[in-house]
Coordinates of C-alpha atoms in Angstrom, one line a residue:
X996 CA 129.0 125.8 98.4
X997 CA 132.6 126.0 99.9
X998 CA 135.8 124.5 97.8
X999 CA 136.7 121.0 99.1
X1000 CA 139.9 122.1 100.6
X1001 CA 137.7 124.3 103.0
X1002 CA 135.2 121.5 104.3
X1003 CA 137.0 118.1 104.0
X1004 CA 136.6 116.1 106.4
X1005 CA 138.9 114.0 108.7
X1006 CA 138.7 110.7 110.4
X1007 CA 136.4 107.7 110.1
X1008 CA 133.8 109.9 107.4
X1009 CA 136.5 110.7 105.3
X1010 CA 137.0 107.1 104.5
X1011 CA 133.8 105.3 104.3
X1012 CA 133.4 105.9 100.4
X1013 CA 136.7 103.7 100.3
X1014 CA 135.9 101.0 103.1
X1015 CA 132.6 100.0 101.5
X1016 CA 134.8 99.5 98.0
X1017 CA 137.3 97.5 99.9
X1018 CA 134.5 95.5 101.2
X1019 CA 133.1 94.6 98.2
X1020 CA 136.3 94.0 96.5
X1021 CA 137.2 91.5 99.3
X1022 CA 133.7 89.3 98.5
X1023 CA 134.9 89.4 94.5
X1024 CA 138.1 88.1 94.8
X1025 CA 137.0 85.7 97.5
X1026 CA 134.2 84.7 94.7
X1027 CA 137.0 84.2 92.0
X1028 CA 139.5 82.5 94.0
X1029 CA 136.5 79.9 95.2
X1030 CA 135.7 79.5 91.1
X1031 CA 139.2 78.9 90.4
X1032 CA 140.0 76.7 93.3
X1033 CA 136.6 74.7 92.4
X1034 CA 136.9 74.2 88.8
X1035 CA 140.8 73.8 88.3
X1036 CA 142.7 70.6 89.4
X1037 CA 144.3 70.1 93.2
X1038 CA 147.6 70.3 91.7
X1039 CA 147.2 73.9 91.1
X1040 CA 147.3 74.8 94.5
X1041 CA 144.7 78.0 94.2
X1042 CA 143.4 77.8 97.7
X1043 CA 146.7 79.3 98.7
X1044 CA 145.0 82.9 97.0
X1045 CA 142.6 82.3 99.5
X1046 CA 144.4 85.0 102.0
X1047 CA 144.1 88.0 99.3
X1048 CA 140.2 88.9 100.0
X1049 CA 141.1 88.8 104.1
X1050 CA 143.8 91.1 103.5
X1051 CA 142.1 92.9 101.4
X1052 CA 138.9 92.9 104.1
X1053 CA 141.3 94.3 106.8
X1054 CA 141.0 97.6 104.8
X1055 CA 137.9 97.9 105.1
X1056 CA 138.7 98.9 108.9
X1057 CA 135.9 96.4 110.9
X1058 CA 137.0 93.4 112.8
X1059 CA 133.8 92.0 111.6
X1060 CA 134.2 92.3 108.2
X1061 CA 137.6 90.2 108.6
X1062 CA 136.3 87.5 110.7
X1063 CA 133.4 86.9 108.8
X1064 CA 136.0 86.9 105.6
X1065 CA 138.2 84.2 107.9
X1066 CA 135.2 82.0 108.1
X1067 CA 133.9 82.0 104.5
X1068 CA 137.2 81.5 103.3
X1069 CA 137.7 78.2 105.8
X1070 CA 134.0 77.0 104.4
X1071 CA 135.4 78.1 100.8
X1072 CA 138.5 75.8 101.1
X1073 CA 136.9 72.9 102.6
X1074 CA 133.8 72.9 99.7
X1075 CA 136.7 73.6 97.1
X1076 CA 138.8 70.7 98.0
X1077 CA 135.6 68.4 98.6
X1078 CA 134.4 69.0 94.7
X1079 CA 138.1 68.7 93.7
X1080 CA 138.4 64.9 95.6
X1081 CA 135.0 64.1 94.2
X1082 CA 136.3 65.3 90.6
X1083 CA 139.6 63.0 91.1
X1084 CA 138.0 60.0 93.2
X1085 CA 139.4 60.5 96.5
X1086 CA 141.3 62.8 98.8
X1087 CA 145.2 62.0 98.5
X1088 CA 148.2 62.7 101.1
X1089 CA 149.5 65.5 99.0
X1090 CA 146.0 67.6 98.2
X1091 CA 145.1 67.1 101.9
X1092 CA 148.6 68.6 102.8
X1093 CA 148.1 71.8 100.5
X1094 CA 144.5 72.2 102.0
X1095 CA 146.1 72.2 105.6
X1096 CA 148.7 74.6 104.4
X1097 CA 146.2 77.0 102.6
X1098 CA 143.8 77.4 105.6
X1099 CA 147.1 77.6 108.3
X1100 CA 148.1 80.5 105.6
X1101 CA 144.1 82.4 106.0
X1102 CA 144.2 81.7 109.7
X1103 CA 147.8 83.5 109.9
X1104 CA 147.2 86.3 107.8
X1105 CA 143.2 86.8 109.2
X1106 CA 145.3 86.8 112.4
X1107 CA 147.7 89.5 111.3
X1108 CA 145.2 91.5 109.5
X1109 CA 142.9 91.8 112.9
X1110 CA 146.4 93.0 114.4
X1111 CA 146.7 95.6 112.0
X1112 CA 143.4 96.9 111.7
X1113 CA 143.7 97.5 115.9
X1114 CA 147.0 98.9 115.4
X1115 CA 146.0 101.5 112.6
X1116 CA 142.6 102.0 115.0
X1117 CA 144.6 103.5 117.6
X1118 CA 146.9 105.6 115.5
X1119 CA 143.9 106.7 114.4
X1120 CA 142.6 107.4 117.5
X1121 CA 145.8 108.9 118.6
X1122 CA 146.3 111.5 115.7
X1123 CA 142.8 112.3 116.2
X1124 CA 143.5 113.2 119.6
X1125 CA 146.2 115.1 119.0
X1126 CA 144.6 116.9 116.2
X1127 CA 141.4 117.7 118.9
X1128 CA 144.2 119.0 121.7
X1129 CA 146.1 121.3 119.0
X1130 CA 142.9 122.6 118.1
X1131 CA 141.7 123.2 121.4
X1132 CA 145.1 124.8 122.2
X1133 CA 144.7 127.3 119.1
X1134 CA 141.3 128.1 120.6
X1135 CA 142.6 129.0 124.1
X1136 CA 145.1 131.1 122.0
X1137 CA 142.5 132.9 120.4
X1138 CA 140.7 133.3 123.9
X1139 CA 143.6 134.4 125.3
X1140 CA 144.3 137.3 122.4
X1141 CA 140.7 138.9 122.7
X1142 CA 140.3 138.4 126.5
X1143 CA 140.9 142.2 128.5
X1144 CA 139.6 144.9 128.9
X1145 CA 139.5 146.3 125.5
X1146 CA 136.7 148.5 123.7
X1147 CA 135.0 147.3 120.8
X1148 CA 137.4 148.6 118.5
X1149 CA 140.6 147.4 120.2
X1150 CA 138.2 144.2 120.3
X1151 CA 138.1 143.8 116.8
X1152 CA 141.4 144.8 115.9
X1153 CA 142.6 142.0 118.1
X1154 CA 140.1 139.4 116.6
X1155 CA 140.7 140.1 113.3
X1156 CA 144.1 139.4 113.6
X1157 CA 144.3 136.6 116.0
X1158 CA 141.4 134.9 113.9
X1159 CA 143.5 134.9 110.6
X1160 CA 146.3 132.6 112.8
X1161 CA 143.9 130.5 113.3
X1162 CA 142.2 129.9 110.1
X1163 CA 145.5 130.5 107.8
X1164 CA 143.4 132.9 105.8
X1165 CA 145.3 135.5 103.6
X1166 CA 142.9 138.0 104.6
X1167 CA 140.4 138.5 107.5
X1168 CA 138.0 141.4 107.2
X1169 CA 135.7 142.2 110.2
X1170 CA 133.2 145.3 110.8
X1171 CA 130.2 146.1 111.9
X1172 CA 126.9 145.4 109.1
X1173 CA 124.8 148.2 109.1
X1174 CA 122.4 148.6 106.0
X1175 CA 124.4 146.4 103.5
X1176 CA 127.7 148.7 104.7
X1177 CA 130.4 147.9 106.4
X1178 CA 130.9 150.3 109.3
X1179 CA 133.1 150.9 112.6
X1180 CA 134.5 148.8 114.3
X1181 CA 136.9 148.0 111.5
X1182 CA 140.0 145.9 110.9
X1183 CA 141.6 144.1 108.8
X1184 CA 144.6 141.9 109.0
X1185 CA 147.1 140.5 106.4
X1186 CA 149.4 137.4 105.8
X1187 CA 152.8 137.7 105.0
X1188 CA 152.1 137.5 101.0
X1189 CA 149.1 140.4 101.2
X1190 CA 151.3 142.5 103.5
X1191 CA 154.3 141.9 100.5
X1192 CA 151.8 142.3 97.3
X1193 CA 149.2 144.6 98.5
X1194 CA 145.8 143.0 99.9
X1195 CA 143.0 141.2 97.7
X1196 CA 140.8 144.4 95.6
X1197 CA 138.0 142.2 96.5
X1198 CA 137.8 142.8 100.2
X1199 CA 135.4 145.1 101.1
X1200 CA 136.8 148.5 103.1
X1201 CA 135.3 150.4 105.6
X1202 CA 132.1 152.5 104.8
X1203 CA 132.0 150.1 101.3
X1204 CA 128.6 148.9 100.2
X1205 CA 128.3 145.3 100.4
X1206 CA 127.7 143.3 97.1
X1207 CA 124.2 141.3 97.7
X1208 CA 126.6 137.9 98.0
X1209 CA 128.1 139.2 101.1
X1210 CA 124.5 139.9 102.4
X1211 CA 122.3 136.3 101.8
X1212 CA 123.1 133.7 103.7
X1213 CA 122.4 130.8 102.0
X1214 CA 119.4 127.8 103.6
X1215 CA 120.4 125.2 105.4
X1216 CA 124.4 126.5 106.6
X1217 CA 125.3 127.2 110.6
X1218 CA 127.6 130.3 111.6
X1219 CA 129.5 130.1 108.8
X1220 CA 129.2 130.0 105.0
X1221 CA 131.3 130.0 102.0
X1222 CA 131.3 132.2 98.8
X1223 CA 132.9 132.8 95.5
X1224 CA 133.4 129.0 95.2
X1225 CA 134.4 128.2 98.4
X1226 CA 137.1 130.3 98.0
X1227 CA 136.1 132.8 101.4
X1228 CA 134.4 132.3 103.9
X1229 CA 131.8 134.3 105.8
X1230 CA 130.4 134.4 109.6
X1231 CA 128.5 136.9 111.8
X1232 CA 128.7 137.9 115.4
X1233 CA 125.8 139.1 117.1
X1234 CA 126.3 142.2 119.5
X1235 CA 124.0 143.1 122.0
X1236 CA 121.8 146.0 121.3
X1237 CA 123.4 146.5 117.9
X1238 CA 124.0 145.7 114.7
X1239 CA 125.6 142.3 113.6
X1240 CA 129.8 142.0 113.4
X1241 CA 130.6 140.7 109.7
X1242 CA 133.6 138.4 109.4
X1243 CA 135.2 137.8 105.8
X1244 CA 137.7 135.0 105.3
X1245 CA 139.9 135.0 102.6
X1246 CA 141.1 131.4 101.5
X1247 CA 141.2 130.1 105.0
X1248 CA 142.9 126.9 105.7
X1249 CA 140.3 125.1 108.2
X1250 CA 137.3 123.3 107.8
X1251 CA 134.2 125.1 108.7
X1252 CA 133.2 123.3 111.9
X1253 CA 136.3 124.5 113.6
X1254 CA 135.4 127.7 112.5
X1255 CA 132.0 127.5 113.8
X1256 CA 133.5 126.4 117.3
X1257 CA 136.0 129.6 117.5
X1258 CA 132.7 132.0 116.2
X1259 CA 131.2 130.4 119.0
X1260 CA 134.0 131.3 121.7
X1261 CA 134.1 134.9 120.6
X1262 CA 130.9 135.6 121.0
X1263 CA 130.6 135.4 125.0
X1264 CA 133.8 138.0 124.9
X1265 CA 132.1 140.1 122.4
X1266 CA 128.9 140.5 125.3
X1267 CA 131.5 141.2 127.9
X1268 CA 133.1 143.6 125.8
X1269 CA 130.0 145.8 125.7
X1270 CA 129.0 145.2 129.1
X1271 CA 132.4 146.6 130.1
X1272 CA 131.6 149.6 127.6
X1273 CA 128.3 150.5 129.1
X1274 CA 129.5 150.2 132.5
X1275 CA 132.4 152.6 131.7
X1276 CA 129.8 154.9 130.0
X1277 CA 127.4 154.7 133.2
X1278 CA 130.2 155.6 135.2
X1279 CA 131.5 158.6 133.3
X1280 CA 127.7 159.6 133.5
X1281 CA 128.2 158.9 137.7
X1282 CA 131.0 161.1 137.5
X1283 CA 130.0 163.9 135.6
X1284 CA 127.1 163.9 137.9
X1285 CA 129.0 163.8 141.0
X1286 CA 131.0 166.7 139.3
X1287 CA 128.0 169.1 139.0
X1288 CA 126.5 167.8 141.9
X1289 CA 129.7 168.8 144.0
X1290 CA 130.6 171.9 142.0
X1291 CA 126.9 173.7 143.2
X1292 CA 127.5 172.7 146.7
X1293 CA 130.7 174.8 147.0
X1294 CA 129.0 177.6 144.7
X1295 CA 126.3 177.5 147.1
X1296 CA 127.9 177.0 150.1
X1297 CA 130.6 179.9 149.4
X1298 CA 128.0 182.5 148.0
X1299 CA 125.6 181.6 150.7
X1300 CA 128.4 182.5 153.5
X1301 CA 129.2 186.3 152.7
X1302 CA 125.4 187.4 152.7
X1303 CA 125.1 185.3 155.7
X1304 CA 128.0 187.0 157.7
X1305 CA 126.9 190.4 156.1
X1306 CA 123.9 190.4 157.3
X1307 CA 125.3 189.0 161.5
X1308 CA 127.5 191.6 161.0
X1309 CA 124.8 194.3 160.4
X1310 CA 122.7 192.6 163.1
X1311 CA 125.4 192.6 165.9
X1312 CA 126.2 196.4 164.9
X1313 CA 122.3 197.1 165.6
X1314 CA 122.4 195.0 168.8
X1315 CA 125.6 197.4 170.0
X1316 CA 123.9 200.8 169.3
X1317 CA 125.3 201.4 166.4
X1318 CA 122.0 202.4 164.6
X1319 CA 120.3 204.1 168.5
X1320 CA 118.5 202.7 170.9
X1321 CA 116.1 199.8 169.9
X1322 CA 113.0 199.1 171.3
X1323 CA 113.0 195.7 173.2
X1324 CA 111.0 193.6 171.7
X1325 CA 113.1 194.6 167.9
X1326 CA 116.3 193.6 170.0
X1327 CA 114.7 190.0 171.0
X1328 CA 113.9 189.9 166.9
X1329 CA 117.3 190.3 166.0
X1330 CA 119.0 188.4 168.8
X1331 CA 116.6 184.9 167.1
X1332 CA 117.7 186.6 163.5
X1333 CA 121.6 186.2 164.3
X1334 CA 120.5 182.4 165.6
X1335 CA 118.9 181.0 162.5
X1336 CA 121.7 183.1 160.8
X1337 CA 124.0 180.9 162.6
X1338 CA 122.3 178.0 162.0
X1339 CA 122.3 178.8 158.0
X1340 CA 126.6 179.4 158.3
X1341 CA 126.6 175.9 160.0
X1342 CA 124.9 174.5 157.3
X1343 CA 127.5 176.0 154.6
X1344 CA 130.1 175.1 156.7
X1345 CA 129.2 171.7 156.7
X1346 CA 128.0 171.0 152.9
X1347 CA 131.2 172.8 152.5
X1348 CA 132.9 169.4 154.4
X1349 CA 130.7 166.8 153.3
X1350 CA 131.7 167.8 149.5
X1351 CA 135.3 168.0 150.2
X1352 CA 134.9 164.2 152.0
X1353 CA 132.6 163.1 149.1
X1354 CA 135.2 164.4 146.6
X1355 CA 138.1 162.7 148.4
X1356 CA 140.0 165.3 148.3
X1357 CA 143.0 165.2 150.5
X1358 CA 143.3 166.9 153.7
X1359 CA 146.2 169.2 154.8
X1360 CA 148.7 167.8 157.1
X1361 CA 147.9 166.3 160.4
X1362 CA 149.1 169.0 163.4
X1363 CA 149.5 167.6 167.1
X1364 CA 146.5 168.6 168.8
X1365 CA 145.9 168.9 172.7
X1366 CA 142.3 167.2 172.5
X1367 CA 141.3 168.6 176.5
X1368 CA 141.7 171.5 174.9
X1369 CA 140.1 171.3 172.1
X1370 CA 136.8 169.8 173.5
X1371 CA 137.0 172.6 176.7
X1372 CA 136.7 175.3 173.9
X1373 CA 133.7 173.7 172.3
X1374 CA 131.8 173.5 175.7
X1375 CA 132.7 176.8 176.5
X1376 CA 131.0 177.9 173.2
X1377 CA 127.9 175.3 173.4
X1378 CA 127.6 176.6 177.4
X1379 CA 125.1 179.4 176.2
X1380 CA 123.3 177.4 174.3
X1381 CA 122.5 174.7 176.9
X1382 CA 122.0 177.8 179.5
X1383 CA 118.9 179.0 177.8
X1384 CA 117.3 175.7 177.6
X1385 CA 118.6 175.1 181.5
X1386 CA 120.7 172.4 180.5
X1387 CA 123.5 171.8 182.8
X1388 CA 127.2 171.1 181.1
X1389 CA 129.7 169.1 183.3
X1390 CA 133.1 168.0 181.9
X1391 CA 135.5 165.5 183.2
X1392 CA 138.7 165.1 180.8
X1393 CA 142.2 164.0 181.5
X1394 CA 145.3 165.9 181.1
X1395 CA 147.7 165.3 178.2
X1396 CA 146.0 163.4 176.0
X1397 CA 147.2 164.7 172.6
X1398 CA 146.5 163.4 168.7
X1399 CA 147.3 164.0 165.0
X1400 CA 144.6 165.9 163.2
X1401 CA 143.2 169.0 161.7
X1402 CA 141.5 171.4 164.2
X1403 CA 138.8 172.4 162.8
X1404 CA 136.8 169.1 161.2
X1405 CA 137.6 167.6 164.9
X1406 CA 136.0 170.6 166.5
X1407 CA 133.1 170.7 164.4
X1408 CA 132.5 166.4 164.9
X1409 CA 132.7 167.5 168.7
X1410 CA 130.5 170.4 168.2
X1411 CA 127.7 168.2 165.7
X1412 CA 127.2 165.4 169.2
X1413 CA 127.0 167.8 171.7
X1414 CA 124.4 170.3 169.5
X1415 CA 122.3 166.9 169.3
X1416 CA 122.8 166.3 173.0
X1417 CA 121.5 169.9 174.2
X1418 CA 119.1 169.9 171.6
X1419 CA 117.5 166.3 173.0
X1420 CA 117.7 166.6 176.5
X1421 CA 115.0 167.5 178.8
X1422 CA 114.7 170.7 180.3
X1423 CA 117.0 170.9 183.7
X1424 CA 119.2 167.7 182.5
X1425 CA 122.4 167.4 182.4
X1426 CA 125.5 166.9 179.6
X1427 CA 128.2 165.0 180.6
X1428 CA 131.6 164.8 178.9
X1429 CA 134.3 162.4 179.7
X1430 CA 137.5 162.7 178.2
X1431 CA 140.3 159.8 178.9
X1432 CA 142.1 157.1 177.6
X1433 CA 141.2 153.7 176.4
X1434 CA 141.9 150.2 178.5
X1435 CA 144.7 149.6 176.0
X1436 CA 146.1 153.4 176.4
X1437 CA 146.2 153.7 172.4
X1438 CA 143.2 156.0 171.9
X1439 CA 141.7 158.8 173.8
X1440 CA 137.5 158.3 174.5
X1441 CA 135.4 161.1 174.4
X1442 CA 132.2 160.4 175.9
X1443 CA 129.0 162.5 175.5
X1444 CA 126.6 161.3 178.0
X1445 CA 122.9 163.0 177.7
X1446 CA 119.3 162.3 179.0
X1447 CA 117.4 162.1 175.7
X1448 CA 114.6 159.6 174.8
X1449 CA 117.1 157.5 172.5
X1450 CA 116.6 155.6 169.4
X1451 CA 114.4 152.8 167.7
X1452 CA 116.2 149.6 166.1
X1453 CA 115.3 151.0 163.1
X1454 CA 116.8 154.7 164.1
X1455 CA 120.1 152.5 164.9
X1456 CA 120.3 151.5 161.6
X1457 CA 120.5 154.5 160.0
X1458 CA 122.4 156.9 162.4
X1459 CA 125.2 158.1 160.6
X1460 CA 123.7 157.9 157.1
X1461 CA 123.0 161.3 155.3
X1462 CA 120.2 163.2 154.9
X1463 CA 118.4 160.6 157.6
X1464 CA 117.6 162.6 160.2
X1465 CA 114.1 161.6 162.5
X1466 CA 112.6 163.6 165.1
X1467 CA 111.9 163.4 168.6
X1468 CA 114.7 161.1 168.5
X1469 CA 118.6 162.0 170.0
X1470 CA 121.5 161.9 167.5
X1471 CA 119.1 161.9 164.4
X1472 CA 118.5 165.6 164.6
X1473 CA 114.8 167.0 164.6
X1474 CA 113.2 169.7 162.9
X1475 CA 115.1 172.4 161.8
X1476 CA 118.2 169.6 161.4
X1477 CA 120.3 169.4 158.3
X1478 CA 120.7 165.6 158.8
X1479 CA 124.4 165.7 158.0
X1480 CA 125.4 166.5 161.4
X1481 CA 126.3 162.6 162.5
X1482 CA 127.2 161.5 158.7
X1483 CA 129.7 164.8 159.1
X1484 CA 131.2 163.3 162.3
X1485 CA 131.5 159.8 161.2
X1486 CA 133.2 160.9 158.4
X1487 CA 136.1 163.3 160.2
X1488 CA 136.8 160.8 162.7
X1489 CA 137.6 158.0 160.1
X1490 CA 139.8 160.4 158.1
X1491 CA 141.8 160.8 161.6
X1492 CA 141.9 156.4 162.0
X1493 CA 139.0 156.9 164.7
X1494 CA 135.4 155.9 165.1
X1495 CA 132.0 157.1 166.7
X1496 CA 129.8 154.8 168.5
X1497 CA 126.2 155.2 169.9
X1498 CA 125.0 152.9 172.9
X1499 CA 122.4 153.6 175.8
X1500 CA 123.8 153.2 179.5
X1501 CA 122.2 150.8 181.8
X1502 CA 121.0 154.0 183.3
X1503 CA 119.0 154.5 180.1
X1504 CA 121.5 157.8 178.8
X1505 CA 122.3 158.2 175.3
X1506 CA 126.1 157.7 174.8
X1507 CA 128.2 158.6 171.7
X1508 CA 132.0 157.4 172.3
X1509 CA 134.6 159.0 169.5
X1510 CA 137.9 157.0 169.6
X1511 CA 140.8 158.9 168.3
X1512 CA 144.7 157.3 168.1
X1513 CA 146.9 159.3 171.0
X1514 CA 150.7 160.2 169.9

């Protein structure tokens, strides 16, 4: 059981031990004085101590109480001064005067009584009140202290020692229970006169086996129990997933349903607490897989590209004469060699991009770019392409139009639409690209106009996502595509503040607009 400094009580309980006493008291005076009053002559004037056993009524705090004290005293009087007239032969001038004055003197102080009780209700009320809001206000402080975004251990630490403020214990021990030991998270924190003398050698420390007292928590008690006479308390803290937190109290200065409330508080911040820690662990997991992730796309990528421009390099020689004359039909076998050679280097190339814009990592200075140029040279190396599937290239593009950005990731979002357009448009159709500025004059279009079937709704959707590619379908690449192509572009032309945009013309043409800011 706790000490009776830990768990007394305050307001109306506290006192009903004492009111049912005053109560009681009240009906044996009012007895006496009726005795008295009855059996001594009128001369004696005892109906005057008639107003002792309503004041004394008054304390036992109900208006009822009083006013039913009020009325058996009246009755009293009056059946105390009729005996007294019948003992003396008559009612006289002088005993009916002291009646008068006796009950005038119950009414008055019956009347000042009932004022006092009401008056003493609402101070009660009041400091009750008060003592509720600076409570409440030491729980918000206590919120307030453990509330961020703190590990476990910084959790604790914090707790322990805003919890001993608020219980005015010595001592406050917390840490986590794990087979009758007291493991990490650990802290303690000290008052003033621990921190001067050295703490209690009764505390448990960290790793300490717990004492079986410590350990049983006794039938019938909440949250919170006392020990060693009352003179600590003790309280647990669930944690998810884990073992429960053990609080020790030394000599606290609060009763144990305020405790109770604050043990209640800290538990919701204890649950956020290690969501907060698990989310922090998932995404250090994230990371670290990102990391890997990314580091074997370069490793690929980069050992991939020197076989791969070996072996063009040994084709192209063979393709010159360098080796003798080949036969034709070995020169046709290399010439489709050195294309799906090609089409393996734009593959690095581009994991080689899509890791650098996965990775965020920054991008060299922006350089003033003529972008008529730029797209002219892309045709011109797309034109043989498009000649041996008797695709016809025609180009329209305004002079001058010049932005920020880095060559090469604009070339290759130029080169990823119009590879989709050649690739997806009928034999003997026809690429068009437009080139000029916006109706605002702050960004340059480019417009890459083919005949290809289109896309589904449900192709819309997922354009520019990786890894989607269809088939059959322009823009989402067929077989053979890497499906980053259109991911790729989108993602150069918002690092340069642009965008890409599919749409069909009323004609029925695909259409991919990139918007780029002119300087």
């Amino acid at each position: 059981m706790c000490a009776t400094h830990v768990r007394r009580p305050s307001g109306p309980q506290a006192w009903r031990p004492a009111l049912s006493q005053a109560t009681a008291l009240s009906v044996t005076v009012f007895v006496v004085v009726l005795l008295l009053d009855t059996l001594t002559p009128a001369r004696l004037v005892f109906g005057i101590l008639f107003s002792a056993p309503i004041a004394l009524s008054g304390l036992a705090g109900s208006p009822y109480a009083t006013r039913l004290m009020i009325v058996l005293v009246m009755v009293g009087n009056v059946i105390a001064g009729s005996i007294n007239a019948a003992t003396t032969g008559g009612w006289n001038p002088y005993d009916i005067a002291n009646r008068v004055l006796s009950l005038l003197a119950a009414l008055l102080v019956g009347s000042l009584t009932l004022r006092f009780r009401a008056a003493s209700n609402r101070a009660a009320q009041l400091e009750l009140e008060e003592q509720r809001a600076v409570h409440e206000h030491a729980l918000r402080q206590l919120l307030e202290a453990v509330s961020g975004p703190f590990d476990q251990a910084a959790f604790v630490e914090r707790m322990a020692q805003a919890i001993r403020a608020f219980t005015g214990s010595r001592s406050v021990v917390v840490g986590g229970l794990q087979q009758a030991t007291l493991r990490a998270p650990y802290a303690v924190s000290h008052g003033a006169h621990e921190s001067e003398h050295g703490p209690p050698e009764h505390l448990p420390a960290l790793n300490a086996r717990l004492p079986a007292v410590y350990l049983t928590r006794p039938a019938g008690t909440g949250a919170v129990w006392g020990i060693l006479g009352g003179e600590m308390l003790l309280a647990r803290l669930p944690r998810p997933q884990q073992e429960d937190l053990l609080l020790i109290f030394d000599h606290p200065e609060i009763e144990v349903a305020r405790l109770e409330e604050a043990i209640a508080v800290l538990g919701p911040q204890l649950e956020r607490t290690h969501l907060q820690e698990e989310m922090q662990r998932q995404q250090a997991r994230l990371e670290h897989h990102n990391t890997v992730i990314r580091d074997l796309v370069y490793a690929f990528s980069h050992d991939l590209r020197t076989p791969l421009m070996a072996n063009a390099l040994s084709m192209n020689n063979a393709l010159k004469g360098a080796y003798g004359p080949l036969p034709e039909a070995y020169r046709e076998t290399l010439t489709h060699g050195l294309h799906a050679n090609q089409t393996l280097l734009d593959l690095a190339e581009k994991l080689l991009l899509v890791a650098k814009y996965e990775a965020g990592e920054p991008s060299p200075d922006p350089l003033p770019l003529d972008l008529r140029e730029l797209a002219l040279q892309v045709v011109a190396q797309v034109r043989p392409l498009a000649a041996t599937q008797g695709i016809a290239l025609e180009t329209r593009a305004e002079v001058g139009l010049r932005v920020l950005g880095q060559k090469g990731e604009l070339r290759r979002a130029i080169q990823n639409i119009l590879d989709n357009a050649i690739k997806f448009s009928p034999p003997g159709g026809t690429v068009t690209l437009l080139l000029d500025r916006d109706t605002l004059g702050e960004q340059a279009e480019l417009r890459i106009i083919d005949e290809g079937p289109g896309l589904s709704r449900e192709g819309e959707a997922r354009l520019f996502q990786r890894f989607r590619g269809g088939s059959g379908t322009s823009g989402l690449g067929g077989q053979g595509s890497s499906g980053l192509g259109l991911y790729l572009t989108r993602q150069v032309l918002q690092a340069h503040q642009g965008s890409v945009q599919y749409s069909r013309s009323p004609l029925g043409k695909t259409v991919f607009t990139l918007r780029l800011p002119v300087t």
